[in-house]
Coordinates of C-alpha atoms in Angstrom, one line a residue:
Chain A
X30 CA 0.0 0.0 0.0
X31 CA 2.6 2.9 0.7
X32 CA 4.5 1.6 -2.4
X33 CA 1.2 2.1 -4.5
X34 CA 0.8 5.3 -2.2
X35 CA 4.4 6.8 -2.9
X36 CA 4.1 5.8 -6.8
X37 CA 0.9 7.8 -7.0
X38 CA 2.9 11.4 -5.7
X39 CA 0.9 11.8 -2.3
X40 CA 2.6 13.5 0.2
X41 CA 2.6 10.3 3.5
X42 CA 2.4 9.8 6.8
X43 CA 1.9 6.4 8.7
X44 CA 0.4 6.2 12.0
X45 CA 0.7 3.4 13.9
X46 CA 3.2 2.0 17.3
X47 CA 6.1 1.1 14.7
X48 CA 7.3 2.5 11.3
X49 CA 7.3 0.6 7.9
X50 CA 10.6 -1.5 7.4
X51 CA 12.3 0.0 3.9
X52 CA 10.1 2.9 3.5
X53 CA 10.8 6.5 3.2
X54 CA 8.0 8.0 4.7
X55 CA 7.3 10.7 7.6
X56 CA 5.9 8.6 10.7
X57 CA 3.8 9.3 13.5
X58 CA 4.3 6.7 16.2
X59 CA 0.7 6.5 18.0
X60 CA -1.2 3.4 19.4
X61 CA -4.4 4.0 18.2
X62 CA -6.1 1.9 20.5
X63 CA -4.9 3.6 23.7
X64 CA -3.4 7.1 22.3
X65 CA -6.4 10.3 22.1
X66 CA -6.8 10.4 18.3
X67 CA -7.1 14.3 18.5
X68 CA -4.3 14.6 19.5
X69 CA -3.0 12.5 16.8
X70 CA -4.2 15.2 14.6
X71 CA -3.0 17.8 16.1
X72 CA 0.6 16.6 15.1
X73 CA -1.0 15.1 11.5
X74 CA -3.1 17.1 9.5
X75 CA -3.8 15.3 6.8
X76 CA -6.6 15.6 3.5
X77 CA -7.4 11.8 2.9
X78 CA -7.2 9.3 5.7
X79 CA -6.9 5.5 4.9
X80 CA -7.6 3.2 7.3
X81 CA -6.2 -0.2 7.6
X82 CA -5.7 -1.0 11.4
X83 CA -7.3 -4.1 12.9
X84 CA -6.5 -7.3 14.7
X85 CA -6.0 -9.9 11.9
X86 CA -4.4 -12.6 14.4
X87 CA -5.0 -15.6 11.9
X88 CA -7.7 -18.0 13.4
X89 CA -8.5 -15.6 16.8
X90 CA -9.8 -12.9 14.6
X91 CA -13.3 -14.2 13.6
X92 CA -14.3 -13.6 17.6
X93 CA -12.0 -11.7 19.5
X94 CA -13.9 -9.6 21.8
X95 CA -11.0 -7.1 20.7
X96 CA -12.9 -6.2 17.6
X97 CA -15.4 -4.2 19.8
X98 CA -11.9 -2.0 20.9
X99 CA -11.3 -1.5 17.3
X100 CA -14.7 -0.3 16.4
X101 CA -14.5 2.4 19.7
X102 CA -11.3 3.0 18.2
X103 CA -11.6 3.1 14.2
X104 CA -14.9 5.7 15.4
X105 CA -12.6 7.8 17.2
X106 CA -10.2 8.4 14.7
X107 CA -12.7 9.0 12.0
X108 CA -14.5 11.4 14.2
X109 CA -11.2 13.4 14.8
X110 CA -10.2 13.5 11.6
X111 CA -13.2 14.8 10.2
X112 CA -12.7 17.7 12.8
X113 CA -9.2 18.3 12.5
X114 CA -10.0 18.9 8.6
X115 CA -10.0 16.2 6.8
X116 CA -12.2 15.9 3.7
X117 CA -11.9 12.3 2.3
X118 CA -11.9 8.8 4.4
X119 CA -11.7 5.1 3.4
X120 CA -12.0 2.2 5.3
X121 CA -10.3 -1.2 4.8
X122 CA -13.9 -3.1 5.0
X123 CA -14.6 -7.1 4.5
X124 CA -16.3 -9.2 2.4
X125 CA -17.1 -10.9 5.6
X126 CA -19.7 -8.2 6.0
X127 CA -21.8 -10.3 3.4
X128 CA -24.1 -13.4 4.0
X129 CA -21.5 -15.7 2.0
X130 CA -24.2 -17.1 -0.7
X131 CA -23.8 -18.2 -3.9
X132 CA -23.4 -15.9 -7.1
X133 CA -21.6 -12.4 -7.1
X134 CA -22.2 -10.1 -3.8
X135 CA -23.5 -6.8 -4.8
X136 CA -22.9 -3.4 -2.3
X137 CA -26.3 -2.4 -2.7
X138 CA -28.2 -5.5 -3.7
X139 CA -26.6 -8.3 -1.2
X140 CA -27.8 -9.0 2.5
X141 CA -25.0 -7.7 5.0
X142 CA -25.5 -10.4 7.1
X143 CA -22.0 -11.6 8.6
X144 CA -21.8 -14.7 10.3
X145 CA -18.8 -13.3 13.0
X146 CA -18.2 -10.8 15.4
X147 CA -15.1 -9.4 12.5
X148 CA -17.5 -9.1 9.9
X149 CA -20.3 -7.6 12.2
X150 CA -17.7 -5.5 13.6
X151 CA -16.7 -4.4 10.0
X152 CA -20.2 -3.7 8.5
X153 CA -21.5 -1.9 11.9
X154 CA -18.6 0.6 11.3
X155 CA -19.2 1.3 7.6
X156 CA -23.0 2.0 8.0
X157 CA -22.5 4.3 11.0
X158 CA -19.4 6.2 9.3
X159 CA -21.6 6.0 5.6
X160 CA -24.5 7.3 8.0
X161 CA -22.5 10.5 9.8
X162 CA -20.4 11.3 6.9
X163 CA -22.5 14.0 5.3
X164 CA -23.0 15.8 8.7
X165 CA -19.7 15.4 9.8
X166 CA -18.4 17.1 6.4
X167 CA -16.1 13.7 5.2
X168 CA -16.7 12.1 2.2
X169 CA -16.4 8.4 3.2
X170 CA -16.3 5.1 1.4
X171 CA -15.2 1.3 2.8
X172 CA -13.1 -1.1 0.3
X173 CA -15.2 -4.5 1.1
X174 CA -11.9 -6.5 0.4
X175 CA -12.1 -10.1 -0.6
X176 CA -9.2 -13.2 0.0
X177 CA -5.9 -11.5 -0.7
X178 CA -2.8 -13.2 -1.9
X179 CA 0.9 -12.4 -1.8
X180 CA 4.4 -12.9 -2.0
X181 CA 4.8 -12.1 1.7
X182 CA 2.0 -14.1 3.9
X183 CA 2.4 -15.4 6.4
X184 CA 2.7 -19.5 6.7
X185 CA -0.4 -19.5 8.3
X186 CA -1.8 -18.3 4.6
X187 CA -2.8 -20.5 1.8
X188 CA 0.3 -19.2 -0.6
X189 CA 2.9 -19.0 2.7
X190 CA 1.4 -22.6 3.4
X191 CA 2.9 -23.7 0.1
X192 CA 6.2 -21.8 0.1
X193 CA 6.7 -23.6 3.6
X194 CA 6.0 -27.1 2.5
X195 CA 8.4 -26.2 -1.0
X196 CA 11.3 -24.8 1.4
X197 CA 11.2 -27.4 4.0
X198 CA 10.7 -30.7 1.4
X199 CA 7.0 -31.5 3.6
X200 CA 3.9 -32.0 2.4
X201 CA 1.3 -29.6 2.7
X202 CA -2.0 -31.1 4.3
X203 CA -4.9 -28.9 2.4
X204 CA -8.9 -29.1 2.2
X205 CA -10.7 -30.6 -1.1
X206 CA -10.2 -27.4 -2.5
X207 CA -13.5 -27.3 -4.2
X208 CA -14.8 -23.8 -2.6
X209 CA -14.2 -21.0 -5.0
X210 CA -12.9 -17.6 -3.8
X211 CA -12.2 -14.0 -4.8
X212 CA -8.5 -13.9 -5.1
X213 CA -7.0 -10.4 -5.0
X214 CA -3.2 -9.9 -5.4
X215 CA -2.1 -7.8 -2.7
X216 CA -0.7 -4.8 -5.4
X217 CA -4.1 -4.8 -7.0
X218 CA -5.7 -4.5 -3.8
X219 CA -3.2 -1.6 -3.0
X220 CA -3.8 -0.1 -7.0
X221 CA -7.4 -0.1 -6.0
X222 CA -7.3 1.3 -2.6
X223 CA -5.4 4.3 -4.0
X224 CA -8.1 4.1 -6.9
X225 CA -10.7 4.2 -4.2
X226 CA -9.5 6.6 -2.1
X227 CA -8.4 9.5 -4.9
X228 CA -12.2 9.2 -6.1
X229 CA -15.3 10.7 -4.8
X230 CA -17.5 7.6 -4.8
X231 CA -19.1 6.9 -1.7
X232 CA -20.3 3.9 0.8
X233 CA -19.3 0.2 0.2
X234 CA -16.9 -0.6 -2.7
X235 CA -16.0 -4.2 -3.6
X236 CA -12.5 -4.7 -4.1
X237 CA -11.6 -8.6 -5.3
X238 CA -10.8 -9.7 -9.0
X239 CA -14.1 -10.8 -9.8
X240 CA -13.7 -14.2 -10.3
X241 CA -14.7 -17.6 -8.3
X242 CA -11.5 -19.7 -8.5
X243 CA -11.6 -23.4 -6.8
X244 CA -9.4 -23.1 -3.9
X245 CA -7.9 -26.3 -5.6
X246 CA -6.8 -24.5 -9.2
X247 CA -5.4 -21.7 -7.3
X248 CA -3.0 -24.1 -5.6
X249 CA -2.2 -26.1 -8.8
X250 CA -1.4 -22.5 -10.6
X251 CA 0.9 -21.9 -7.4
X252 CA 2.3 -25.4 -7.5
X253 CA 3.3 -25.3 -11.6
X254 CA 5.1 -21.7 -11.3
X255 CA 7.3 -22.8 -8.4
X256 CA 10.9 -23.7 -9.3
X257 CA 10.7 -26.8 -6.9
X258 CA 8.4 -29.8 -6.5
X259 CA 6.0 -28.5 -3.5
X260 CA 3.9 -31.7 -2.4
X261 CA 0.6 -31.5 -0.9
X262 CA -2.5 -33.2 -0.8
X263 CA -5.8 -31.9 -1.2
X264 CA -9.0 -33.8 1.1
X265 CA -6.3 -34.2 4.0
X266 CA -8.2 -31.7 5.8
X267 CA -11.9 -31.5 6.2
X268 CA -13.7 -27.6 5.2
X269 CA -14.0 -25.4 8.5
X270 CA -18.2 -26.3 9.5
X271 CA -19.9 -23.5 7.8
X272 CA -17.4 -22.9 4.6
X273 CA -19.2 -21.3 1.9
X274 CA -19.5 -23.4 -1.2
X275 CA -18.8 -19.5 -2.9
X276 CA -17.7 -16.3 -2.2
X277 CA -16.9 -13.9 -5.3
X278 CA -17.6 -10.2 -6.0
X279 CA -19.8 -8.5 -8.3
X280 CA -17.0 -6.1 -9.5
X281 CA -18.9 -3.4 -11.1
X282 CA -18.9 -0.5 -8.9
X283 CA -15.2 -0.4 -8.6
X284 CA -14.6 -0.5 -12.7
X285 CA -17.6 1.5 -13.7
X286 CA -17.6 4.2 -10.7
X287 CA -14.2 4.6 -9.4
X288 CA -12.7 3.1 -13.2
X289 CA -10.1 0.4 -11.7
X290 CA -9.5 -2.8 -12.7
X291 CA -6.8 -5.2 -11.6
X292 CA -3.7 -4.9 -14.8
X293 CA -3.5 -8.7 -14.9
X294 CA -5.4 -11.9 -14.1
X295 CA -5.4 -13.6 -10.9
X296 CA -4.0 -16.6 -12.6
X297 CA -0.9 -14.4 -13.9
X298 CA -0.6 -13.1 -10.3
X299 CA -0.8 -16.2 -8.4
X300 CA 2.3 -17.1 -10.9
X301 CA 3.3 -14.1 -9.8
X302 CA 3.3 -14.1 -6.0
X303 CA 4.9 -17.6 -6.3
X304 CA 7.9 -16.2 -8.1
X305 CA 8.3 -13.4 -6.1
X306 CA 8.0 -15.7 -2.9
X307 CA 10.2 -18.2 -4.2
X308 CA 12.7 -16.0 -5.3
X309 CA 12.9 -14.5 -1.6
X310 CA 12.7 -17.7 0.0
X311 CA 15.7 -19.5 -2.1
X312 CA 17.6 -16.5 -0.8
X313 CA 16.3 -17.1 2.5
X314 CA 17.5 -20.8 2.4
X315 CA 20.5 -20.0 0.9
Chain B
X14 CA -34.9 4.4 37.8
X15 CA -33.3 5.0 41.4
X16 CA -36.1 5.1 43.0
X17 CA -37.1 1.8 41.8
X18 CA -33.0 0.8 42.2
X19 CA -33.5 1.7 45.5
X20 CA -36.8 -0.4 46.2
X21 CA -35.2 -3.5 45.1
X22 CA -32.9 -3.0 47.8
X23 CA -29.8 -3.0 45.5
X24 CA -26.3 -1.2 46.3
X25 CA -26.6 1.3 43.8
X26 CA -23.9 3.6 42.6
X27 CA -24.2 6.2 39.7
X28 CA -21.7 7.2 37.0
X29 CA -22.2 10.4 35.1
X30 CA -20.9 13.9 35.0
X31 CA -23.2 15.1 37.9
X32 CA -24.9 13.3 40.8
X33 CA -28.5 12.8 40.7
X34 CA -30.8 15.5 42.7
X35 CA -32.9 14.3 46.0
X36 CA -31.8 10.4 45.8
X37 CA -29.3 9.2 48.1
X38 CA -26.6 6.7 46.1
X39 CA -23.0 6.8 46.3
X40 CA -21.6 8.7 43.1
X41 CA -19.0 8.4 40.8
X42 CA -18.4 11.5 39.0
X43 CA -17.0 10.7 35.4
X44 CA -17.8 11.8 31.6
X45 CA -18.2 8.7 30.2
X46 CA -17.6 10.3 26.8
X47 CA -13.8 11.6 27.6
X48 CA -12.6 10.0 31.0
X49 CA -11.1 6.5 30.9
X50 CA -13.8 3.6 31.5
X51 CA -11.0 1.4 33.2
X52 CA -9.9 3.9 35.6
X53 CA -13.8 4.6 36.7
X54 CA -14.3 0.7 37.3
X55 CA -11.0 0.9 39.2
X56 CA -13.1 3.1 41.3
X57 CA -16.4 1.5 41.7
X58 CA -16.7 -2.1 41.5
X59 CA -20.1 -3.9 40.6
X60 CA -21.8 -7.1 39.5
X61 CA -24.2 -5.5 37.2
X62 CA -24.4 -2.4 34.7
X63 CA -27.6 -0.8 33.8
X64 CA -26.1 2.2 31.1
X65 CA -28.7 4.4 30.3
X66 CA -26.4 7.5 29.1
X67 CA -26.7 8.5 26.1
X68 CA -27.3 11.9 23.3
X69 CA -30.6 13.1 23.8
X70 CA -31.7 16.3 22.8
X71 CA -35.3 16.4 21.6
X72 CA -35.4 16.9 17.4
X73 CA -31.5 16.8 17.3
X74 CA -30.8 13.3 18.8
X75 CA -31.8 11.3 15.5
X76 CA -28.7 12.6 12.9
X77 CA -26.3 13.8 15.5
X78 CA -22.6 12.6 14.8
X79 CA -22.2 12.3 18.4
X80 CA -24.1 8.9 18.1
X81 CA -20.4 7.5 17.0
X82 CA -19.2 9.1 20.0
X83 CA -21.8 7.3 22.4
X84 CA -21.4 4.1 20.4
X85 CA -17.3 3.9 21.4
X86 CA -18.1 4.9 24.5
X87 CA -20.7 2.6 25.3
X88 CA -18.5 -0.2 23.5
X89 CA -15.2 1.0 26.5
X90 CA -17.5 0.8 28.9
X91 CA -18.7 -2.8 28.7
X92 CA -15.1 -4.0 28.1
X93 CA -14.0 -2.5 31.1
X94 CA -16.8 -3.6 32.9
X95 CA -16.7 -7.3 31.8
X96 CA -12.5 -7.1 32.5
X97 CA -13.0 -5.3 36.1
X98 CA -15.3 -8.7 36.9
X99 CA -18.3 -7.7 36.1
X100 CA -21.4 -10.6 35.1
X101 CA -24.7 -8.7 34.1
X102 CA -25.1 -5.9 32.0
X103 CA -27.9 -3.9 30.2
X104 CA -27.9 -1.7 27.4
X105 CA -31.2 1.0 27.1
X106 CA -31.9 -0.1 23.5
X107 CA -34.8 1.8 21.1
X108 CA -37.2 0.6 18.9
X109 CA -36.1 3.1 16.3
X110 CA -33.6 -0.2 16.1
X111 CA -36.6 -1.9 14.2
X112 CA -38.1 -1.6 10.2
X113 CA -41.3 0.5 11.6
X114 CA -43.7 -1.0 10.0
X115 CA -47.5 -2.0 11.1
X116 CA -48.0 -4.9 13.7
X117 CA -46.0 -6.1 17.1
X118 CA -42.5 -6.0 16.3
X119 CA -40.5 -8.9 17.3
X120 CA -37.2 -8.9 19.2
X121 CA -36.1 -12.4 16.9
X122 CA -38.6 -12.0 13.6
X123 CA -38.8 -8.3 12.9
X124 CA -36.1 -6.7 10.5
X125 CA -33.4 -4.4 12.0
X126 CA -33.8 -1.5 9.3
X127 CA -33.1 2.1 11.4
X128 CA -34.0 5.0 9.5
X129 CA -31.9 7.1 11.5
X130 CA -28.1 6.7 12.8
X131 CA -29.1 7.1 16.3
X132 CA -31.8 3.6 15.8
X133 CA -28.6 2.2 13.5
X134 CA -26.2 3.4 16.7
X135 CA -28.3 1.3 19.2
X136 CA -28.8 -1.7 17.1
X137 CA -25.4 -1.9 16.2
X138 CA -24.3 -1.7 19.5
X139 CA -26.7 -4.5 20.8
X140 CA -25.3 -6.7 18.1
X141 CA -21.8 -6.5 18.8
X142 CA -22.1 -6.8 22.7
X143 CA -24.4 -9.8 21.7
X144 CA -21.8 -11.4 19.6
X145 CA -18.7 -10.7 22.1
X146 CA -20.7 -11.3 25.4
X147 CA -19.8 -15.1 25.9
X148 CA -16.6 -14.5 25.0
X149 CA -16.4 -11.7 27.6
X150 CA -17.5 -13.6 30.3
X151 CA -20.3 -11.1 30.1
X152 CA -24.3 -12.0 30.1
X153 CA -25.5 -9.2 28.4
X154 CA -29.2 -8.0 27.7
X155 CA -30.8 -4.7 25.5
X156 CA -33.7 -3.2 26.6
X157 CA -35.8 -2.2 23.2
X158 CA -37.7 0.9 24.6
X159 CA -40.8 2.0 23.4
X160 CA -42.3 5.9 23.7
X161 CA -42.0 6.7 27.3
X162 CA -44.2 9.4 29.1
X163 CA -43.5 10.6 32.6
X164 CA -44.7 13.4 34.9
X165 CA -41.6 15.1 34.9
X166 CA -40.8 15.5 31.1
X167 CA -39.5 18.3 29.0
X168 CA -41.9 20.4 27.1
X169 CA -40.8 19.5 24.3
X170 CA -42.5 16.0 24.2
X171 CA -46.4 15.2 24.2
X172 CA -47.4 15.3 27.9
X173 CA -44.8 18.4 28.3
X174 CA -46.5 20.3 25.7
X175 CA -50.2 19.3 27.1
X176 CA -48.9 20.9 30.3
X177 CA -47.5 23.6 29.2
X178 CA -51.0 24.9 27.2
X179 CA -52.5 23.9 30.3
X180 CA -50.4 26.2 32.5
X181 CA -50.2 29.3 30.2
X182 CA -53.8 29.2 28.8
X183 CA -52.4 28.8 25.3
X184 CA -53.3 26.0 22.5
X185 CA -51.0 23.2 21.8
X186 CA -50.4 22.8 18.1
X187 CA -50.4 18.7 17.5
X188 CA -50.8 16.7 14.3
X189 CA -53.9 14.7 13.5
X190 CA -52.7 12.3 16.2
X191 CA -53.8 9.3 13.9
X192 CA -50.5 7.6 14.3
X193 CA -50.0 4.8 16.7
X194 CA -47.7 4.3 19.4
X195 CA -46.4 1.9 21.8
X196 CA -46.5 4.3 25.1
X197 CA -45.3 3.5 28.6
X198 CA -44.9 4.9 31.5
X199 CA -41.4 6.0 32.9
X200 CA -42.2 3.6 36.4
X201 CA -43.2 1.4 34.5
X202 CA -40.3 1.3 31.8
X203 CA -38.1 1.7 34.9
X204 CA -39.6 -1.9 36.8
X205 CA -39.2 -3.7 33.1
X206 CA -35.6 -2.3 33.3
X207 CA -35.1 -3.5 37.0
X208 CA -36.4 -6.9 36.1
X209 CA -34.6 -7.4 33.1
X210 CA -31.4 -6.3 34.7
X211 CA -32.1 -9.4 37.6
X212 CA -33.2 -12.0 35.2
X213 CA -30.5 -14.3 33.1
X214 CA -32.6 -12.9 29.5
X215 CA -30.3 -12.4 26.9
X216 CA -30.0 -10.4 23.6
X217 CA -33.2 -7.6 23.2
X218 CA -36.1 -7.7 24.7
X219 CA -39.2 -5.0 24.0
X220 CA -40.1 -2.4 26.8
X221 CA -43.3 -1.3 26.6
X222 CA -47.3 -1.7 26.9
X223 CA -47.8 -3.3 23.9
X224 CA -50.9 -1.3 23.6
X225 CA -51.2 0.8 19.9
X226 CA -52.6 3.7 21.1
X227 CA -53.3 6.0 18.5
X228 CA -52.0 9.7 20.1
X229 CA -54.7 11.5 19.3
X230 CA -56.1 9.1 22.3
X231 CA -53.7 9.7 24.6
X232 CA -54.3 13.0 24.2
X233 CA -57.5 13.2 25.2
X234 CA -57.0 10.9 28.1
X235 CA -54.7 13.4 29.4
X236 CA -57.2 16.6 28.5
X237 CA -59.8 14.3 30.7
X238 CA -57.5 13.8 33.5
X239 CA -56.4 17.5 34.1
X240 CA -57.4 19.8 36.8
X241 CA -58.0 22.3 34.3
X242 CA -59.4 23.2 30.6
X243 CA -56.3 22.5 28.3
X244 CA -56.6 23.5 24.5
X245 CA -55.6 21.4 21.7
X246 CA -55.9 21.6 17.8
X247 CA -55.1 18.4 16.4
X248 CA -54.2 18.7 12.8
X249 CA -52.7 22.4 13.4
X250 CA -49.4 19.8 12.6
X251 CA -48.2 18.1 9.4
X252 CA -46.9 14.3 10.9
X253 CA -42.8 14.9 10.4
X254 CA -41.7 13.2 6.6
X255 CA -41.5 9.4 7.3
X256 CA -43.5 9.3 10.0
X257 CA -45.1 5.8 10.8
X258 CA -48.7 4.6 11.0
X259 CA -48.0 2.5 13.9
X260 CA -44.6 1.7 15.9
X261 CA -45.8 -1.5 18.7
X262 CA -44.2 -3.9 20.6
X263 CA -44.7 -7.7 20.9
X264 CA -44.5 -8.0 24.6
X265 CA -43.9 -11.5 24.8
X266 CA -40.7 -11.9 26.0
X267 CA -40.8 -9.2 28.4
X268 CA -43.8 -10.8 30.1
X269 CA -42.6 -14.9 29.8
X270 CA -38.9 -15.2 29.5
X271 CA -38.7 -11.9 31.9
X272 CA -42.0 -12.8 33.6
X273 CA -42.6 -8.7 34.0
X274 CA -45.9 -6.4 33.1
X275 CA -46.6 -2.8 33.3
X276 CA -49.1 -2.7 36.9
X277 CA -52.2 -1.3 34.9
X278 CA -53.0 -0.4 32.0
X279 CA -51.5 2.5 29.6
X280 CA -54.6 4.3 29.8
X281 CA -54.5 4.1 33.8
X282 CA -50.6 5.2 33.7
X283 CA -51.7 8.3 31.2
X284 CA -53.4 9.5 34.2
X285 CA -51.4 8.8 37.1
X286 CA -48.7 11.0 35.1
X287 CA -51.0 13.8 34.2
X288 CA -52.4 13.9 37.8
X289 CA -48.5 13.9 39.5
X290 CA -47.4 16.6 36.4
X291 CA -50.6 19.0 37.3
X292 CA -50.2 18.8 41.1
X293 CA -46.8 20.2 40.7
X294 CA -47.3 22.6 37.9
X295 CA -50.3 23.8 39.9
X296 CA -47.0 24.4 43.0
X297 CA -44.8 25.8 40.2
X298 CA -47.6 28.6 39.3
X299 CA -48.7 29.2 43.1

């Protein structure tokens, strides 16, 4: 995000308790869920805010009662913002903020009916920031983000999973792979943050790639663009209860209101992300 | 809601930014909207919360971006709560949570639909501390308030304005008073509260008479119960945009998972309050 962010010209500051490894940009070192967010922008005064703070603790975050502290918080911060100034706001939202059915999920036509306390948390923030915006003068829109992919993940992550079992010569122990998700490279998610935020379109925004991909193809891409045999075996695992059979975004909004699509495929970026996380991980082993 | 506090026998303490006139309870002088909820629960240790504070200014209360404010708040103050040891708490809910339309409205089959962020605020709130109670060691409970009426209210509101023509010999400007509403006493509102509070009910659960009493009839209850001539115009009054034919609760749960009713009937209560508001405007004008 602050390469896509630094590419585009803006003028950044990060806020958050530590700066960005192997980035040149000003910092302000705040925990926003104990620091007063006026005072935050008191030392910031910023035009656009873009906010991307949660607790994502893979597995925990689905209940942690620590999503209510990051509602009190994210509120906070948008309401100090808004007075401190600032005109434009976006919100990293979820797609969890959907009921996961079947077919393309529409911002205006789908039910927002989350099935956990992250999605509820996420889609309870966006309808009372969408709400307040007009009277608190902020033009506000949430990026309803959808399963992201990269080079980085963690080994906890469907893409680090494979990288892991490649590196270490093990065999990685996976699901049928017969549910189909929205895969979004994490630079396309950035491109269209960026899109999303330098617009004036407002209120839920879809950002995935638009297309269902069996969790199962999107490992085979992964497993022919890697350099090394990665082993795994698919049906070693049973689905989480209460997997979706399909969760894939109706794209529209983002290409026809805010004009972005992704540059690529998300076949040619799972290649990709494999490359890119093979190429770092030979080093790594080296 | 002290006074009936007080009748139960319970060790009561209040929190707010000023102490409560003529009712003896220790207090605990905080602003619940700046100070920190941790520190405060430091300071008063309890089994059970009852938070009633909230925005409320008649006409503004509905679109006010202080909602937000109220809703981190009100989110701090249950986790500090639950994490100071706290078991049982309540959360003064609204049916403005509800899609008004015509018919009881259900705490588990009517649609949450606000029309305003303050009904969106509430609602939202209820289902997060819903979803995160268990996992808070918390058991947690929202009471859905109807239309309350009281002896003591602002003149901004029905009975307040009835008493106010009353008093100054002028004509109270209403609507047609065709519209229907849920009404109910503040003692009574304040018992369902107490009971709720002491019962193991969890999630929402209506307060009110479950009664759909159109207002034109309340307000001539009222005229019929005064002291004195008071002078009306119905119809002087366009309804407000969006107003609904009828807004009623299904008292169900109140009454069998609860196991609390109002003490007489709405028409009784309408009364009792205009008898208690003349006898002291009468000792306000003497």
């Amino acid at each position: 995000m602050l390469r896509a962010l630094q590419g585009s010209g803006a003028d950044v500051v990060t806020i958050g308790r530590q700066a960005v490894d192997g980035v040149r940009a000003e910092h302000c070192r705040a925990d926003l869920l104990r620091d007063d967010p006026e005072e935050i922008f008191g030392r910031v005064r910023a035009t656009h805010l873009l906010h991307l703070a949660w607790y994502a603790e893979p597995g925990l975050y689905w209940r942690a009662p620590v999503n209510l502290d990051w509602v009190a918080a994210s509120l906070r911060l948008f309401r100090a913002f808004a007075a401190s100034g600032g005109t434009r706001a976006v919100l990293a939202g979820s797609c969890a903020e959907y009921d996961w059915v079947e077919g393309p999920l529409n911002e205006t036509r789908s039910a927002i009916r989350p099935a956990t306390l992250y999605g509820a948390a996420k889609a309870h923030l966006t309808d009372l920031l969408q709400r307040a915006a007009p009277d608190m003068g902020l033009s506000f829109a949430s990026g309803r983000i959808f399963f992201p992919f990269g080079p980085d993940e963690r080994s906890e992550r469907l893409l680090g999973t494979l990288i892991k079992a490649g590196v270490e010569g093990t065999t990685a122990m996976l699901s049928a792979g017969t549910q189909r998700r929205d895969f979004i490279h994490v630079d396309d998610l950035a491109s269209g943050l960026l899109a999303l935020l330098h617009s004036d379109v407002e209120g839920p925004v879809n950002i995935g790639s638009g297309v269902a991909l069996p969790v199962r193809r999107f490992v085979e891409i992964a497993i022919e663009g890697a350099p090394w045999p990665i082993s795994v075996e698919f049906g070693a695992r049973p689905l989480a209860p209460g997997e979706p059979v399909e969760v894939v975004a109706d794209m529209s909004r983002l290409r026809d209101e805010v004009g972005f699509s992704p540059s690529a495929t998300v076949e040619d970026r799972i290649r990709d992300a494999m490359r890119v996380a093979c190429l770092a991980a030979g080093k790594a082993v080296a």
